[in-house]
Amino acid sequence: GEGIRQALKKSQTVSSREELFLQTCFVSNSNPDYDKNWSPATISDTTTSELTIADQVRPSVQSSLKNLNTTYLDAVLYHNLKSKLDSYDQIREAWNEMEKLVDEGAIRYLGLTNVHDLNYLERFYDEVRIKPTILQNRFHSNRQFNVPLRSFIQKHNIRWQAFWVLT
Protein backbone atom coordinates (compact mmCIF):
# COMPACT_ATOMS: atom_id res chain seq x y z
CA GLY A 1 0.00 0.00 0.00
CA GLU A 2 2.71 2.47 0.94
CA GLY A 3 4.70 1.63 -2.19
CA ILE A 4 1.64 2.34 -4.34
CA ARG A 5 1.06 5.67 -2.58
CA GLN A 6 4.70 6.69 -3.10
CA ALA A 7 4.64 5.65 -6.75
CA LEU A 8 1.49 7.67 -7.38
CA LYS A 9 3.04 10.73 -5.75
CA LYS A 10 6.23 10.48 -7.82
CA SER A 11 4.72 9.31 -11.12
CA GLN A 12 4.38 11.70 -14.01
CA THR A 13 2.18 9.28 -15.97
CA VAL A 14 -0.04 7.58 -13.36
CA SER A 15 -2.00 9.93 -11.14
CA SER A 16 -4.69 7.82 -9.50
CA ARG A 17 -5.47 4.34 -8.20
CA GLU A 18 -7.96 3.90 -11.06
CA GLU A 19 -5.08 3.96 -13.54
CA LEU A 20 -3.49 0.92 -11.89
CA PHE A 21 -4.50 -2.72 -12.30
CA LEU A 22 -4.04 -4.52 -8.98
CA GLN A 23 -4.19 -8.30 -9.15
CA THR A 24 -3.65 -10.88 -6.45
CA CYS A 25 -4.41 -14.55 -5.81
CA PHE A 26 -6.52 -16.39 -3.30
CA VAL A 27 -4.50 -19.28 -1.88
CA SER A 28 -6.29 -21.72 0.41
CA ASN A 29 -4.56 -22.77 3.61
CA SER A 30 -4.37 -26.36 2.31
CA ASN A 31 -2.20 -25.25 -0.61
CA PRO A 32 1.56 -25.70 -0.10
CA ASP A 33 2.02 -22.23 -1.63
CA TYR A 34 0.06 -20.74 1.29
CA ASP A 35 2.33 -18.36 3.19
CA LYS A 36 1.56 -18.25 6.90
CA ASN A 37 3.58 -15.02 7.20
CA TRP A 38 1.00 -13.25 5.01
CA SER A 39 -1.97 -15.03 6.54
CA PRO A 40 -5.29 -13.22 6.62
CA ALA A 41 -5.41 -14.33 10.26
CA THR A 42 -3.47 -11.15 10.97
CA ILE A 43 -6.76 -9.25 10.56
CA SER A 44 -9.00 -11.79 12.28
CA ASP A 45 -9.27 -13.52 15.63
CA THR A 46 -9.90 -16.85 13.88
CA THR A 47 -6.96 -18.74 12.44
CA THR A 48 -7.53 -19.81 8.86
CA SER A 49 -6.90 -23.47 9.74
CA GLU A 50 -10.27 -23.43 11.51
CA LEU A 51 -12.13 -22.07 8.48
CA THR A 52 -13.72 -23.78 5.51
CA ILE A 53 -12.30 -22.83 2.16
CA ALA A 54 -15.28 -20.53 1.52
CA ASP A 55 -14.73 -18.82 4.87
CA GLN A 56 -11.06 -18.21 4.02
CA VAL A 57 -11.89 -16.07 0.97
CA ARG A 58 -13.26 -12.94 2.61
CA PRO A 59 -10.41 -12.55 5.17
CA SER A 60 -7.90 -13.14 2.38
CA VAL A 61 -9.42 -10.42 0.21
CA GLN A 62 -9.75 -8.08 3.20
CA SER A 63 -6.08 -8.65 3.97
CA SER A 64 -5.12 -7.80 0.38
CA LEU A 65 -7.29 -4.68 0.42
CA LYS A 66 -5.64 -3.58 3.66
CA ASN A 67 -2.10 -4.41 2.54
CA LEU A 68 -2.57 -2.62 -0.79
CA ASN A 69 -4.44 0.27 0.83
CA THR A 70 -7.29 0.16 -1.67
CA THR A 71 -11.06 -0.25 -1.63
CA TYR A 72 -11.16 -2.73 -4.50
CA LEU A 73 -8.99 -5.23 -6.33
CA ASP A 74 -9.05 -5.33 -10.10
CA ALA A 75 -8.58 -9.10 -10.22
CA VAL A 76 -8.36 -12.02 -7.83
CA LEU A 77 -7.26 -15.38 -9.19
CA TYR A 78 -7.95 -18.71 -7.54
CA HIS A 79 -4.45 -20.17 -7.19
CA ASN A 80 -4.00 -23.86 -7.90
CA LEU A 81 -0.85 -25.89 -7.58
CA LYS A 82 1.11 -26.15 -10.79
CA SER A 83 0.84 -29.94 -10.87
CA LYS A 84 -2.47 -30.69 -9.15
CA LEU A 85 -5.75 -28.83 -9.04
CA ASP A 86 -7.58 -28.42 -5.76
CA SER A 87 -10.81 -30.40 -5.76
CA TYR A 88 -13.46 -29.08 -8.09
CA ASP A 89 -15.92 -28.71 -5.21
CA GLN A 90 -13.39 -26.70 -3.18
CA ILE A 91 -12.70 -24.34 -6.05
CA ARG A 92 -16.42 -23.87 -6.69
CA GLU A 93 -17.07 -23.22 -2.99
CA ALA A 94 -14.36 -20.55 -2.88
CA TRP A 95 -15.47 -19.14 -6.25
CA ASN A 96 -19.01 -18.65 -4.95
CA GLU A 97 -17.59 -16.49 -2.16
CA MET A 98 -15.41 -14.61 -4.63
CA GLU A 99 -18.53 -13.92 -6.73
CA LYS A 100 -20.16 -12.31 -3.68
CA LEU A 101 -17.17 -10.00 -3.35
CA VAL A 102 -17.55 -9.04 -7.01
CA ASP A 103 -21.22 -8.25 -6.33
CA GLU A 104 -20.15 -6.07 -3.38
CA GLY A 105 -17.59 -4.16 -5.47
CA ALA A 106 -14.49 -5.42 -3.65
CA ILE A 107 -13.29 -7.31 -6.76
CA ARG A 108 -13.78 -6.44 -10.43
CA TYR A 109 -12.63 -9.62 -12.22
CA LEU A 110 -12.04 -13.26 -11.29
CA GLY A 111 -9.60 -15.74 -12.74
CA LEU A 112 -7.86 -19.07 -12.33
CA THR A 113 -4.27 -20.24 -12.25
CA ASN A 114 -2.69 -23.46 -13.44
CA VAL A 115 -5.71 -24.95 -15.18
CA HIS A 116 -4.40 -26.88 -18.18
CA ASP A 117 -7.28 -29.29 -18.79
CA LEU A 118 -9.73 -28.02 -21.43
CA ASN A 119 -12.60 -30.23 -20.21
CA TYR A 120 -12.14 -28.95 -16.69
CA LEU A 121 -12.09 -25.33 -17.85
CA GLU A 122 -15.18 -25.81 -20.05
CA ARG A 123 -17.13 -27.41 -17.20
CA PHE A 124 -16.09 -24.71 -14.76
CA TYR A 125 -16.93 -21.91 -17.18
CA ASP A 126 -20.37 -23.39 -17.89
CA GLU A 127 -21.25 -23.82 -14.22
CA VAL A 128 -20.14 -20.57 -12.59
CA ARG A 129 -22.25 -17.41 -12.50
CA ILE A 130 -19.37 -14.94 -12.87
CA LYS A 131 -17.10 -16.23 -15.60
CA PRO A 132 -13.32 -16.22 -15.26
CA THR A 133 -11.78 -13.40 -17.27
CA ILE A 134 -8.15 -14.39 -16.66
CA LEU A 135 -6.33 -17.70 -16.95
CA GLN A 136 -2.76 -17.57 -15.67
CA ASN A 137 -0.70 -20.58 -16.71
CA ARG A 138 2.91 -21.54 -16.89
CA PHE A 139 4.30 -21.17 -20.40
CA HIS A 140 6.18 -24.40 -20.96
CA SER A 141 6.52 -27.18 -23.49
CA ASN A 142 5.36 -29.82 -20.98
CA ARG A 143 1.99 -28.01 -21.02
CA GLN A 144 1.97 -27.74 -24.83
CA PHE A 145 2.27 -23.96 -24.40
CA ASN A 146 -1.48 -24.02 -23.67
CA VAL A 147 -2.34 -24.55 -27.34
CA PRO A 148 -5.31 -26.85 -26.50
CA LEU A 149 -6.88 -24.05 -24.41
CA ARG A 150 -6.33 -21.11 -26.73
CA SER A 151 -9.43 -21.46 -28.92
CA PHE A 152 -11.67 -21.73 -25.87
CA ILE A 153 -10.17 -18.76 -24.06
CA GLN A 154 -10.28 -16.61 -27.20
CA LYS A 155 -13.89 -17.56 -27.89
CA HIS A 156 -14.89 -16.60 -24.32
CA ASN A 157 -12.76 -13.45 -24.12
CA ILE A 158 -10.59 -14.84 -21.32
CA ARG A 159 -7.22 -13.13 -21.00
CA TRP A 160 -4.33 -15.54 -20.91
CA GLN A 161 -1.44 -14.57 -18.65
CA ALA A 162 1.65 -16.62 -19.30
CA PHE A 163 4.41 -16.92 -16.75
CA TRP A 164 7.61 -18.78 -16.33
CA VAL A 165 10.24 -18.64 -13.65
CA LEU A 166 13.42 -16.90 -14.67
CA THR A 167 15.74 -18.99 -12.51
mmCIF file of N, CA and C in Angstrom, residues 27-114:
data_model
loop_
_atom_site.group_PDB
_atom_site.id
_atom_site.type_symbol
_atom_site.label_atom_id
_atom_site.label_comp_id
_atom_site.label_asym_id
_atom_site.label_seq_id
_atom_site.Cartn_x
_atom_site.Cartn_y
_atom_site.Cartn_z
ATOM 1 N N VAL A 27 -5.192 -18.012 -2.102
ATOM 2 C CA VAL A 27 -4.499 -19.283 -1.877
ATOM 3 C C VAL A 27 -5.089 -19.904 -0.622
ATOM 4 N N SER A 28 -5.690 -21.071 -0.765
ATOM 5 C CA SER A 28 -6.292 -21.721 0.409
ATOM 6 C C SER A 28 -5.199 -22.199 1.360
ATOM 7 N N ASN A 29 -5.565 -22.369 2.618
ATOM 8 C CA ASN A 29 -4.564 -22.773 3.609
ATOM 9 C C ASN A 29 -4.118 -24.226 3.437
ATOM 10 N N SER A 30 -4.797 -24.985 2.574
ATOM 11 C CA SER A 30 -4.368 -26.362 2.314
ATOM 12 C C SER A 30 -3.344 -26.426 1.183
ATOM 13 N N ASN A 31 -3.120 -25.319 0.513
ATOM 14 C CA ASN A 31 -2.199 -25.250 -0.611
ATOM 15 C C ASN A 31 -0.774 -25.058 -0.082
ATOM 16 N N PRO A 32 0.178 -25.867 -0.555
ATOM 17 C CA PRO A 32 1.561 -25.704 -0.096
ATOM 18 C C PRO A 32 2.148 -24.316 -0.395
ATOM 19 N N ASP A 33 1.553 -23.583 -1.340
ATOM 20 C CA ASP A 33 2.017 -22.231 -1.633
ATOM 21 C C ASP A 33 1.494 -21.207 -0.627
ATOM 22 N N TYR A 34 0.617 -21.632 0.274
ATOM 23 C CA TYR A 34 0.062 -20.737 1.288
ATOM 24 C C TYR A 34 1.188 -20.248 2.187
ATOM 25 N N ASP A 35 1.264 -18.964 2.389
ATOM 26 C CA ASP A 35 2.325 -18.358 3.189
ATOM 27 C C ASP A 35 1.756 -17.888 4.522
ATOM 28 N N LYS A 36 2.091 -18.594 5.576
ATOM 29 C CA LYS A 36 1.564 -18.246 6.901
ATOM 30 C C LYS A 36 2.006 -16.855 7.357
ATOM 31 N N ASN A 37 3.118 -16.364 6.832
ATOM 32 C CA ASN A 37 3.575 -15.022 7.201
ATOM 33 C C ASN A 37 2.644 -13.932 6.674
ATOM 34 N N TRP A 38 1.914 -14.229 5.595
ATOM 35 C CA TRP A 38 0.997 -13.255 5.008
ATOM 36 C C TRP A 38 -0.439 -13.669 5.247
ATOM 37 N N SER A 39 -0.657 -14.485 6.243
ATOM 38 C CA SER A 39 -1.972 -15.028 6.541
ATOM 39 C C SER A 39 -2.999 -13.948 6.822
ATOM 40 N N PRO A 40 -4.215 -14.132 6.277
ATOM 41 C CA PRO A 40 -5.292 -13.218 6.622
ATOM 42 C C PRO A 40 -5.634 -13.256 8.106
ATOM 43 N N ALA A 41 -5.133 -14.249 8.825
ATOM 44 C CA ALA A 41 -5.408 -14.328 10.260
ATOM 45 C C ALA A 41 -4.869 -13.100 10.992
ATOM 46 N N THR A 42 -3.998 -12.357 10.337
ATOM 47 C CA THR A 42 -3.475 -11.150 10.972
ATOM 48 C C THR A 42 -4.543 -10.074 11.116
ATOM 49 N N ILE A 43 -5.677 -10.231 10.416
ATOM 50 C CA ILE A 43 -6.762 -9.252 10.559
ATOM 51 C C ILE A 43 -7.993 -9.879 11.199
ATOM 52 N N SER A 44 -7.851 -11.082 11.717
ATOM 53 C CA SER A 44 -8.997 -11.786 12.280
ATOM 54 C C SER A 44 -8.586 -12.512 13.552
ATOM 55 N N ASP A 45 -9.549 -12.759 14.414
ATOM 56 C CA ASP A 45 -9.272 -13.522 15.630
ATOM 57 C C ASP A 45 -9.289 -15.026 15.369
ATOM 58 N N THR A 46 -9.797 -15.427 14.222
ATOM 59 C CA THR A 46 -9.903 -16.846 13.882
ATOM 60 C C THR A 46 -8.743 -17.231 12.981
ATOM 61 N N THR A 47 -8.025 -18.289 13.328
ATOM 62 C CA THR A 47 -6.963 -18.737 12.440
ATOM 63 C C THR A 47 -7.595 -19.401 11.231
ATOM 64 N N THR A 48 -6.943 -19.272 10.096
ATOM 65 C CA THR A 48 -7.526 -19.806 8.863
ATOM 66 C C THR A 48 -7.612 -21.326 8.874
ATOM 67 N N SER A 49 -6.829 -22.006 9.696
ATOM 68 C CA SER A 49 -6.903 -23.467 9.743
ATOM 69 C C SER A 49 -8.246 -23.944 10.273
ATOM 70 N N GLU A 50 -8.970 -23.064 10.967
ATOM 71 C CA GLU A 50 -10.274 -23.430 11.515
ATOM 72 C C GLU A 50 -11.414 -23.122 10.538
ATOM 73 N N LEU A 51 -11.106 -22.526 9.404
ATOM 74 C CA LEU A 51 -12.132 -22.074 8.481
ATOM 75 C C LEU A 51 -12.289 -23.015 7.297
ATOM 76 N N THR A 52 -13.505 -23.077 6.776
ATOM 77 C CA THR A 52 -13.723 -23.779 5.509
ATOM 78 C C THR A 52 -13.061 -22.967 4.410
ATOM 79 N N ILE A 53 -12.930 -23.566 3.256
ATOM 80 C CA ILE A 53 -12.298 -22.829 2.156
ATOM 81 C C ILE A 53 -13.110 -21.591 1.791
ATOM 82 N N ALA A 54 -14.429 -21.690 1.824
ATOM 83 C CA ALA A 54 -15.275 -20.534 1.519
ATOM 84 C C ALA A 54 -15.063 -19.427 2.548
ATOM 85 N N ASP A 55 -14.913 -19.810 3.802
ATOM 86 C CA ASP A 55 -14.729 -18.819 4.868
ATOM 87 C C ASP A 55 -13.328 -18.201 4.880
ATOM 88 N N GLN A 56 -12.401 -18.773 4.128
ATOM 89 C CA GLN A 56 -11.060 -18.207 4.020
ATOM 90 C C GLN A 56 -10.997 -17.062 3.012
ATOM 91 N N VAL A 57 -11.950 -17.033 2.071
ATOM 92 C CA VAL A 57 -11.892 -16.071 0.970
ATOM 93 C C VAL A 57 -11.997 -14.629 1.449
ATOM 94 N N ARG A 58 -13.030 -14.326 2.197
ATOM 95 C CA ARG A 58 -13.256 -12.936 2.610
ATOM 96 C C ARG A 58 -12.080 -12.379 3.425
ATOM 97 N N PRO A 59 -11.580 -13.090 4.446
ATOM 98 C CA PRO A 59 -10.413 -12.552 5.170
ATOM 99 C C PRO A 59 -9.184 -12.381 4.269
ATOM 100 N N SER A 60 -9.026 -13.269 3.297
ATOM 101 C CA SER A 60 -7.901 -13.144 2.380
ATOM 102 C C SER A 60 -8.015 -11.871 1.547
ATOM 103 N N VAL A 61 -9.205 -11.627 1.011
ATOM 104 C CA VAL A 61 -9.418 -10.425 0.208
ATOM 105 C C VAL A 61 -9.303 -9.176 1.082
ATOM 106 N N GLN A 62 -9.860 -9.235 2.286
ATOM 107 C CA GLN A 62 -9.751 -8.081 3.204
ATOM 108 C C GLN A 62 -8.296 -7.782 3.525
ATOM 109 N N SER A 63 -7.502 -8.825 3.696
ATOM 110 C CA SER A 63 -6.081 -8.645 3.968
ATOM 111 C C SER A 63 -5.388 -7.975 2.785
ATOM 112 N N SER A 64 -5.714 -8.409 1.574
ATOM 113 C CA SER A 64 -5.122 -7.797 0.379
ATOM 114 C C SER A 64 -5.540 -6.341 0.244
ATOM 115 N N LEU A 65 -6.811 -6.063 0.487
ATOM 116 C CA LEU A 65 -7.293 -4.681 0.422
ATOM 117 C C LEU A 65 -6.531 -3.799 1.413
ATOM 118 N N LYS A 66 -6.363 -4.331 2.621
ATOM 119 C CA LYS A 66 -5.644 -3.576 3.662
ATOM 120 C C LYS A 66 -4.178 -3.394 3.276
ATOM 121 N N ASN A 67 -3.524 -4.479 2.869
ATOM 122 C CA ASN A 67 -2.097 -4.407 2.537
ATOM 123 C C ASN A 67 -1.822 -3.498 1.345
ATOM 124 N N LEU A 68 -2.747 -3.457 0.399
ATOM 125 C CA LEU A 68 -2.567 -2.617 -0.787
ATOM 126 C C LEU A 68 -3.189 -1.230 -0.626
ATOM 127 N N ASN A 69 -3.833 -1.023 0.521
ATOM 128 C CA ASN A 69 -4.442 0.265 0.832
ATOM 129 C C ASN A 69 -5.385 0.723 -0.284
ATOM 130 N N THR A 70 -6.343 -0.142 -0.604
ATOM 131 C CA THR A 70 -7.293 0.160 -1.666
ATOM 132 C C THR A 70 -8.676 -0.329 -1.258
ATOM 133 N N THR A 71 -9.681 0.160 -1.945
ATOM 134 C CA THR A 71 -11.057 -0.247 -1.634
ATOM 135 C C THR A 71 -11.545 -1.358 -2.546
ATOM 136 N N TYR A 72 -10.786 -1.637 -3.614
ATOM 137 C CA TYR A 72 -11.160 -2.732 -4.501
ATOM 138 C C TYR A 72 -9.921 -3.309 -5.159
ATOM 139 N N LEU A 73 -10.042 -4.544 -5.584
ATOM 140 C CA LEU A 73 -8.989 -5.228 -6.334
ATOM 141 C C LEU A 73 -9.481 -5.397 -7.758
ATOM 142 N N ASP A 74 -8.624 -5.175 -8.717
ATOM 143 C CA ASP A 74 -9.045 -5.335 -10.105
ATOM 144 C C ASP A 74 -9.260 -6.798 -10.440
ATOM 145 N N ALA A 75 -8.413 -7.674 -9.934
ATOM 146 C CA ALA A 75 -8.579 -9.099 -10.218
ATOM 147 C C ALA A 75 -8.074 -9.927 -9.050
ATOM 148 N N VAL A 76 -8.801 -11.013 -8.786
ATOM 149 C CA VAL A 76 -8.364 -12.024 -7.825
ATOM 150 C C VAL A 76 -8.442 -13.363 -8.552
ATOM 151 N N LEU A 77 -7.327 -14.071 -8.548
ATOM 152 C CA LEU A 77 -7.261 -15.376 -9.192
ATOM 153 C C LEU A 77 -7.282 -16.473 -8.133
ATOM 154 N N TYR A 78 -8.002 -17.542 -8.419
ATOM 155 C CA TYR A 78 -7.945 -18.709 -7.541
ATOM 156 C C TYR A 78 -6.674 -19.456 -7.898
ATOM 157 N N HIS A 79 -5.761 -19.573 -6.934
ATOM 158 C CA HIS A 79 -4.450 -20.170 -7.192
ATOM 159 C C HIS A 79 -4.459 -21.668 -6.936
ATOM 160 N N ASN A 80 -4.164 -22.417 -7.984
ATOM 161 C CA ASN A 80 -3.995 -23.864 -7.903
ATOM 162 C C ASN A 80 -2.514 -24.198 -7.905
ATOM 163 N N LEU A 81 -2.215 -25.393 -7.460
ATOM 164 C CA LEU A 81 -0.849 -25.888 -7.583
ATOM 165 C C LEU A 81 -0.533 -26.100 -9.050
ATOM 166 N N LYS A 82 0.735 -25.988 -9.389
ATOM 167 C CA LYS A 82 1.108 -26.149 -10.788
ATOM 168 C C LYS A 82 0.885 -27.567 -11.292
ATOM 169 N N SER A 83 0.931 -28.554 -10.413
ATOM 170 C CA SER A 83 0.838 -29.937 -10.871
ATOM 171 C C SER A 83 -0.470 -30.627 -10.489
ATOM 172 N N LYS A 84 -1.255 -30.020 -9.610
ATOM 173 C CA LYS A 84 -2.471 -30.691 -9.152
ATOM 174 C C LYS A 84 -3.512 -29.645 -8.760
ATOM 175 N N LEU A 85 -4.668 -29.745 -9.378
ATOM 176 C CA LEU A 85 -5.748 -28.831 -9.036
ATOM 177 C C LEU A 85 -6.329 -29.179 -7.675
ATOM 178 N N ASP A 86 -6.777 -28.153 -6.950
ATOM 179 C CA ASP A 86 -7.577 -28.422 -5.764
ATOM 180 C C ASP A 86 -8.852 -29.097 -6.237
ATOM 181 N N SER A 87 -9.599 -29.700 -5.334
ATOM 182 C CA SER A 87 -10.807 -30.401 -5.765
ATOM 183 C C SER A 87 -11.775 -29.416 -6.411
ATOM 184 N N TYR A 88 -12.509 -29.915 -7.375
ATOM 185 C CA TYR A 88 -13.463 -29.079 -8.091
ATOM 186 C C TYR A 88 -14.453 -28.443 -7.122
ATOM 187 N N ASP A 89 -14.951 -29.225 -6.181
ATOM 188 C CA ASP A 89 -15.922 -28.706 -5.212
ATOM 189 C C ASP A 89 -15.313 -27.596 -4.356
ATOM 190 N N GLN A 90 -14.053 -27.748 -3.967
ATOM 191 C CA GLN A 90 -13.386 -26.700 -3.185
ATOM 192 C C GLN A 90 -13.271 -25.405 -3.983
ATOM 193 N N ILE A 91 -12.860 -25.535 -5.222
ATOM 194 C CA ILE A 91 -12.705 -24.343 -6.054
ATOM 195 C C ILE A 91 -14.050 -23.663 -6.259
ATOM 196 N N ARG A 92 -15.086 -24.447 -6.502
ATOM 197 C CA ARG A 92 -16.423 -23.869 -6.688
ATOM 198 C C ARG A 92 -16.909 -23.189 -5.414
ATOM 199 N N GLU A 93 -16.657 -23.795 -4.272
ATOM 200 C CA GLU A 93 -17.069 -23.219 -2.990
ATOM 201 C C GLU A 93 -16.387 -21.864 -2.773
ATOM 202 N N ALA A 94 -15.091 -21.813 -3.019
ATOM 203 C CA ALA A 94 -14.360 -20.552 -2.881
ATOM 204 C C ALA A 94 -14.820 -19.549 -3.939
ATOM 205 N N TRP A 95 -15.044 -20.018 -5.154
ATOM 206 C CA TRP A 95 -15.469 -19.142 -6.246
ATOM 207 C C TRP A 95 -16.804 -18.478 -5.923
ATOM 208 N N ASN A 96 -17.721 -19.232 -5.330
ATOM 209 C CA ASN A 96 -19.014 -18.654 -4.951
ATOM 210 C C ASN A 96 -18.825 -17.469 -4.008
ATOM 211 N N GLU A 97 -17.888 -17.593 -3.079
ATOM 212 C CA GLU A 97 -17.593 -16.486 -2.161
ATOM 213 C C GLU A 97 -16.928 -15.333 -2.900
ATOM 214 N N MET A 98 -16.060 -15.653 -3.839
ATOM 215 C CA MET A 98 -15.413 -14.611 -4.629
ATOM 216 C C MET A 98 -16.458 -13.857 -5.460
ATOM 217 N N GLU A 99 -17.450 -14.569 -5.969
ATOM 218 C CA GLU A 99 -18.527 -13.922 -6.726
ATOM 219 C C GLU A 99 -19.276 -12.907 -5.856
ATOM 220 N N LYS A 100 -19.492 -13.247 -4.596
ATOM 221 C CA LYS A 100 -20.162 -12.311 -3.676
ATOM 222 C C LYS A 100 -19.353 -11.030 -3.522
ATOM 223 N N LEU A 101 -18.035 -11.168 -3.480
ATOM 224 C CA LEU A 101 -17.174 -10.000 -3.347
ATOM 225 C C LEU A 101 -17.174 -9.153 -4.623
ATOM 226 N N VAL A 102 -17.370 -9.795 -5.765
ATOM 227 C CA VAL A 102 -17.554 -9.039 -7.007
ATOM 228 C C VAL A 102 -18.853 -8.247 -6.913
ATOM 229 N N ASP A 103 -19.918 -8.915 -6.472
ATOM 230 C CA ASP A 103 -21.218 -8.250 -6.332
ATOM 231 C C ASP A 103 -21.139 -7.045 -5.392
ATOM 232 N N GLU A 104 -20.299 -7.146 -4.369
ATOM 233 C CA GLU A 104 -20.146 -6.073 -3.377
ATOM 234 C C GLU A 104 -19.197 -4.961 -3.841
ATOM 235 N N GLY A 105 -18.499 -5.171 -4.946
ATOM 236 C CA GLY A 105 -17.588 -4.155 -5.467
ATOM 237 C C GLY A 105 -16.172 -4.243 -4.948
ATOM 238 N N ALA A 106 -15.847 -5.271 -4.176
ATOM 239 C CA ALA A 106 -14.489 -5.417 -3.648
ATOM 240 C C ALA A 106 -13.530 -5.992 -4.695
ATOM 241 N N ILE A 107 -14.076 -6.693 -5.689
ATOM 242 C CA ILE A 107 -13.291 -7.306 -6.764
ATOM 243 C C ILE A 107 -13.990 -6.985 -8.081
ATOM 244 N N ARG A 108 -13.199 -6.704 -9.113
ATOM 245 C CA ARG A 108 -13.782 -6.442 -10.431
ATOM 246 C C ARG A 108 -13.816 -7.689 -11.308
ATOM 247 N N TYR A 109 -12.732 -8.457 -11.334
ATOM 248 C CA TYR A 109 -12.629 -9.624 -12.221
ATOM 249 C C TYR A 109 -12.105 -10.825 -11.443
ATOM 250 N N LEU A 110 -12.511 -12.012 -11.892
ATOM 251 C CA LEU A 110 -12.043 -13.256 -11.288
ATOM 252 C C LEU A 110 -11.286 -14.072 -12.324
ATOM 253 N N GLY A 111 -10.362 -14.887 -11.836
ATOM 254 C CA GLY A 111 -9.602 -15.737 -12.738
ATOM 255 C C GLY A 111 -9.094 -16.979 -12.037
ATOM 256 N N LEU A 112 -8.411 -17.799 -12.802
ATOM 257 C CA LEU A 112 -7.860 -19.067 -12.327
ATOM 258 C C LEU A 112 -6.381 -19.143 -12.674
ATOM 259 N N THR A 113 -5.658 -19.948 -11.916
ATOM 260 C CA THR A 113 -4.270 -20.236 -12.254
ATOM 261 C C THR A 113 -4.090 -21.731 -12.431
ATOM 262 N N ASN A 114 -3.141 -22.078 -13.277
ATOM 263 C CA ASN A 114 -2.687 -23.459 -13.444
ATOM 264 C C ASN A 114 -3.795 -24.443 -13.785
#
